[in-house]
Amino acid sequence: MNLPNAKNIQPAGRRESWWRSNGALWALQILWGFFFAGSGFGKVLLLDGDLYAAAPRAVAWYAAVPQSLIVFAGICEVLGGIGLTLPALTRVKPGLTPLAAAGLALTMLLATAFHIIRGEYALTLVTIALGGVAAFIAVGRSALRPIAPAPLTTSRATMSLVVLGVLAAAVFAPTWYSMTHANF
């Protein structure tokens, strides 16, 4: 008689807890990934001189930051947003996901300090919340619920392209359209 491996038997409550915490991490990774990718892409678009010149009318703090720094922060946010989802979803280099989350948490820590210095306390609450969740994802995916790596396969590569396509259609295209067709 073959008995199941004792290591794989978990009490029902423990399996349910694992599913809930893993599901919560996935939900946060996807939401934060899309948010940061979209927010960052909006900053990358400020590479265009006309958009950068008009941007402070929409976002006051842009006037206090050099164009190159805003674009650099945007690139970091886009890559961080993609890093929150893509490596974990495809299981190709999933260790990049907690690194992306930690990088975004650090970015939000620096943004918090910037907004405190400027006296923009309402924005500090937002950056603290965004950074706190990013830190939670970093800890969750590095220590609590890491994702095991798997080899690159055709289906994983296809999934990567689908995720990038969804980001382009659902986040990048609307952001580009709203910024290039807005009347600041």
mmCIF file of C-alpha atoms in Angstrom:
data_model
loop_
_atom_site.group_PDB
_atom_site.id
_atom_site.type_symbol
_atom_site.label_atom_id
_atom_site.label_comp_id
_atom_site.label_asym_id
_atom_site.label_seq_id
_atom_site.Cartn_x
_atom_site.Cartn_y
_atom_site.Cartn_z
ATOM 1 C CA MET A 1 0.000 0.000 0.000
ATOM 2 C CA ASN A 2 1.426 3.395 -0.995
ATOM 3 C CA LEU A 3 1.017 6.059 1.628
ATOM 4 C CA PRO A 4 1.326 9.714 0.691
ATOM 5 C CA ASN A 5 4.520 11.432 1.649
ATOM 6 C CA ALA A 6 4.026 12.689 5.207
ATOM 7 C CA LYS A 7 5.737 15.986 4.363
ATOM 8 C CA ASN A 8 3.001 16.818 1.854
ATOM 9 C CA ILE A 9 0.108 16.277 4.264
ATOM 10 C CA GLN A 10 -1.060 19.506 5.859
ATOM 11 C CA PRO A 11 -4.047 20.136 8.075
ATOM 12 C CA ALA A 12 -6.912 21.732 6.130
ATOM 13 C CA GLY A 13 -6.650 25.009 8.059
ATOM 14 C CA ARG A 14 -2.987 25.389 7.213
ATOM 15 C CA ARG A 15 -3.598 24.809 3.485
ATOM 16 C CA GLU A 16 -6.391 27.389 3.545
ATOM 17 C CA SER A 17 -4.134 29.903 5.305
ATOM 18 C CA TRP A 18 -1.406 29.313 2.725
ATOM 19 C CA TRP A 19 -3.896 29.831 -0.097
ATOM 20 C CA ARG A 20 -5.228 33.067 1.421
ATOM 21 C CA SER A 21 -1.785 34.566 2.040
ATOM 22 C CA ASN A 22 -0.498 33.471 -1.368
ATOM 23 C CA GLY A 23 -3.653 34.795 -3.013
ATOM 24 C CA ALA A 24 -3.315 38.114 -1.193
ATOM 25 C CA LEU A 25 0.284 38.433 -2.342
ATOM 26 C CA TRP A 26 -0.709 37.699 -5.924
ATOM 27 C CA ALA A 27 -3.519 40.264 -5.824
ATOM 28 C CA LEU A 28 -1.189 42.915 -4.404
ATOM 29 C CA GLN A 29 1.568 42.073 -6.886
ATOM 30 C CA ILE A 30 -0.790 42.490 -9.832
ATOM 31 C CA LEU A 31 -2.422 45.686 -8.528
ATOM 32 C CA TRP A 32 0.861 47.295 -7.505
ATOM 33 C CA GLY A 33 2.568 46.061 -10.669
ATOM 34 C CA PHE A 34 -0.030 47.691 -12.899
ATOM 35 C CA PHE A 35 -0.099 50.848 -10.772
ATOM 36 C CA PHE A 36 3.676 51.347 -10.782
ATOM 37 C CA ALA A 37 4.031 50.442 -14.456
ATOM 38 C CA GLY A 38 1.357 52.984 -15.376
ATOM 39 C CA SER A 39 2.576 55.693 -13.041
ATOM 40 C CA GLY A 40 6.141 55.184 -14.178
ATOM 41 C CA PHE A 41 5.181 55.201 -17.843
ATOM 42 C CA GLY A 42 3.527 58.583 -17.335
ATOM 43 C CA LYS A 43 6.817 59.896 -15.960
ATOM 44 C CA VAL A 44 8.797 58.366 -18.839
ATOM 45 C CA LEU A 45 6.563 60.230 -21.280
ATOM 46 C CA LEU A 46 7.822 63.464 -19.714
ATOM 47 C CA LEU A 47 10.976 62.912 -21.737
ATOM 48 C CA ASP A 48 9.040 64.903 -24.343
ATOM 49 C CA GLY A 49 9.862 68.568 -23.704
ATOM 50 C CA ASP A 50 6.337 69.834 -24.372
ATOM 51 C CA LEU A 51 4.787 67.323 -21.977
ATOM 52 C CA TYR A 52 7.396 68.159 -19.334
ATOM 53 C CA ALA A 53 6.748 71.897 -19.707
ATOM 54 C CA ALA A 54 2.997 71.378 -19.220
ATOM 55 C CA ALA A 55 3.260 68.759 -16.457
ATOM 56 C CA PRO A 56 3.662 71.086 -13.424
ATOM 57 C CA ARG A 57 0.158 72.418 -14.068
ATOM 58 C CA ALA A 58 -1.157 68.894 -13.419
ATOM 59 C CA VAL A 59 1.353 67.774 -10.762
ATOM 60 C CA ALA A 60 2.886 70.623 -8.768
ATOM 61 C CA TRP A 61 5.984 68.797 -7.506
ATOM 62 C CA TYR A 62 7.217 68.153 -11.063
ATOM 63 C CA ALA A 63 8.371 71.796 -11.144
ATOM 64 C CA ALA A 64 10.823 71.061 -8.298
ATOM 65 C CA VAL A 65 12.493 68.068 -9.969
ATOM 66 C CA PRO A 66 14.772 67.979 -13.019
ATOM 67 C CA GLN A 67 13.279 66.324 -16.077
ATOM 68 C CA SER A 68 15.989 63.652 -16.140
ATOM 69 C CA LEU A 69 15.248 62.611 -12.535
ATOM 70 C CA ILE A 70 11.518 62.310 -13.226
ATOM 71 C CA VAL A 71 12.198 60.164 -16.298
ATOM 72 C CA PHE A 72 14.708 58.027 -14.364
ATOM 73 C CA ALA A 73 12.175 57.497 -11.549
ATOM 74 C CA GLY A 74 9.623 56.568 -14.200
ATOM 75 C CA ILE A 75 11.916 53.987 -15.762
ATOM 76 C CA CYS A 76 12.541 52.498 -12.301
ATOM 77 C CA GLU A 77 8.799 52.348 -11.618
ATOM 78 C CA VAL A 78 7.997 50.720 -14.975
ATOM 79 C CA LEU A 79 10.693 48.084 -14.474
ATOM 80 C CA GLY A 80 9.643 47.603 -10.846
ATOM 81 C CA GLY A 81 5.997 47.191 -11.835
ATOM 82 C CA ILE A 82 6.895 44.613 -14.465
ATOM 83 C CA GLY A 83 9.227 42.944 -11.959
ATOM 84 C CA LEU A 84 6.407 42.540 -9.441
ATOM 85 C CA THR A 85 4.464 40.298 -11.782
ATOM 86 C CA LEU A 86 6.401 38.869 -14.690
ATOM 87 C CA PRO A 87 9.177 36.849 -12.986
ATOM 88 C CA ALA A 88 6.774 35.375 -10.425
ATOM 89 C CA LEU A 89 4.063 34.612 -12.956
ATOM 90 C CA THR A 90 6.383 32.869 -15.401
ATOM 91 C CA ARG A 91 8.523 31.390 -12.599
ATOM 92 C CA VAL A 92 11.591 32.434 -14.591
ATOM 93 C CA LYS A 93 13.928 34.162 -12.131
ATOM 94 C CA PRO A 94 11.148 34.665 -9.516
ATOM 95 C CA GLY A 95 13.782 35.952 -7.091
ATOM 96 C CA LEU A 96 13.597 39.221 -9.039
ATOM 97 C CA THR A 97 10.068 39.839 -7.726
ATOM 98 C CA PRO A 98 11.050 40.564 -4.094
ATOM 99 C CA LEU A 99 13.973 42.646 -5.372
ATOM 100 C CA ALA A 100 11.610 44.702 -7.530
ATOM 101 C CA ALA A 101 9.275 45.132 -4.562
ATOM 102 C CA ALA A 102 12.166 46.205 -2.311
ATOM 103 C CA GLY A 103 13.332 48.681 -4.947
ATOM 104 C CA LEU A 104 9.851 50.171 -5.188
ATOM 105 C CA ALA A 105 9.630 50.363 -1.382
ATOM 106 C CA LEU A 106 12.934 52.264 -1.352
ATOM 107 C CA THR A 107 11.687 54.571 -4.107
ATOM 108 C CA MET A 108 8.572 55.329 -2.053
ATOM 109 C CA LEU A 109 10.696 55.937 1.055
ATOM 110 C CA LEU A 110 12.695 58.526 -0.875
ATOM 111 C CA ALA A 111 9.482 60.021 -2.276
ATOM 112 C CA THR A 112 8.122 60.276 1.277
ATOM 113 C CA ALA A 113 11.199 62.188 2.414
ATOM 114 C CA PHE A 114 10.915 64.483 -0.629
ATOM 115 C CA HIS A 115 7.267 65.274 0.088
ATOM 116 C CA ILE A 116 7.940 65.851 3.805
ATOM 117 C CA ILE A 117 10.666 68.354 2.933
ATOM 118 C CA ARG A 118 8.214 70.131 0.624
ATOM 119 C CA GLY A 119 5.447 70.086 3.251
ATOM 120 C CA GLU A 120 3.191 67.947 1.051
ATOM 121 C CA TYR A 121 1.899 65.794 3.890
ATOM 122 C CA ALA A 122 -1.126 64.416 2.036
ATOM 123 C CA LEU A 123 1.241 62.918 -0.536
ATOM 124 C CA THR A 124 3.378 61.360 2.210
ATOM 125 C CA LEU A 125 0.433 59.231 3.292
ATOM 126 C CA VAL A 126 0.114 57.909 -0.253
ATOM 127 C CA THR A 127 3.822 57.161 -0.637
ATOM 128 C CA ILE A 128 3.946 55.484 2.792
ATOM 129 C CA ALA A 129 1.008 53.240 1.852
ATOM 130 C CA LEU A 130 2.484 52.385 -1.557
ATOM 131 C CA GLY A 131 5.905 51.704 -0.049
ATOM 132 C CA GLY A 132 4.473 49.707 2.840
ATOM 133 C CA VAL A 133 2.630 47.346 0.531
ATOM 134 C CA ALA A 134 5.713 47.032 -1.686
ATOM 135 C CA ALA A 135 7.753 46.119 1.422
ATOM 136 C CA PHE A 136 5.080 43.575 2.387
ATOM 137 C CA ILE A 137 5.360 42.004 -1.078
ATOM 138 C CA ALA A 138 9.165 41.941 -0.768
ATOM 139 C CA VAL A 139 9.022 40.109 2.554
ATOM 140 C CA GLY A 140 6.181 37.873 1.445
ATOM 141 C CA ARG A 141 7.881 36.723 -1.735
ATOM 142 C CA SER A 142 11.367 36.432 -0.272
ATOM 143 C CA ALA A 143 10.677 34.769 3.073
ATOM 144 C CA LEU A 144 7.031 33.840 3.636
ATOM 145 C CA ARG A 145 5.746 32.597 0.269
ATOM 146 C CA PRO A 146 8.642 32.424 -2.201
ATOM 147 C CA ILE A 147 7.966 31.131 -5.677
ATOM 148 C CA ALA A 148 10.103 28.263 -6.890
ATOM 149 C CA PRO A 149 11.962 28.865 -10.164
ATOM 150 C CA ALA A 150 11.203 26.816 -13.246
ATOM 151 C CA PRO A 151 12.931 26.543 -16.624
ATOM 152 C CA LEU A 152 11.908 28.762 -19.508
ATOM 153 C CA THR A 153 9.449 26.966 -21.745
ATOM 154 C CA THR A 154 7.474 28.046 -24.768
ATOM 155 C CA SER A 155 4.341 28.425 -22.653
ATOM 156 C CA ARG A 156 6.175 30.581 -20.088
ATOM 157 C CA ALA A 157 7.636 32.762 -22.835
ATOM 158 C CA THR A 158 4.173 33.101 -24.376
ATOM 159 C CA MET A 159 2.755 34.031 -20.973
ATOM 160 C CA SER A 160 5.425 36.725 -20.655
ATOM 161 C CA LEU A 161 4.408 38.200 -23.993
ATOM 162 C CA VAL A 162 0.732 38.079 -23.022
ATOM 163 C CA VAL A 163 1.424 39.879 -19.728
ATOM 164 C CA LEU A 164 3.432 42.553 -21.538
ATOM 165 C CA GLY A 165 0.657 42.870 -24.117
ATOM 166 C CA VAL A 166 -1.949 43.319 -21.398
ATOM 167 C CA LEU A 167 0.232 45.973 -19.760
ATOM 168 C CA ALA A 168 0.605 47.755 -23.094
ATOM 169 C CA ALA A 169 -3.122 47.646 -23.856
ATOM 170 C CA ALA A 170 -4.512 48.265 -20.377
ATOM 171 C CA VAL A 171 -1.903 50.616 -18.899
ATOM 172 C CA PHE A 172 0.597 52.078 -21.357
ATOM 173 C CA ALA A 173 -1.762 52.933 -24.229
ATOM 174 C CA PRO A 174 -4.360 54.732 -22.069
ATOM 175 C CA THR A 175 -1.626 56.595 -20.195
ATOM 176 C CA TRP A 176 0.014 57.679 -23.440
ATOM 177 C CA TYR A 177 -3.325 58.731 -24.923
ATOM 178 C CA SER A 178 -4.468 60.707 -21.882
ATOM 179 C CA MET A 179 -1.141 62.523 -21.588
ATOM 180 C CA THR A 180 -0.692 63.336 -25.249
ATOM 181 C CA HIS A 181 -4.305 64.379 -25.823
ATOM 182 C CA ALA A 182 -4.914 66.242 -22.570
ATOM 183 C CA ASN A 183 -5.461 69.955 -22.389
ATOM 184 C CA PHE A 184 -3.240 70.881 -19.469
#
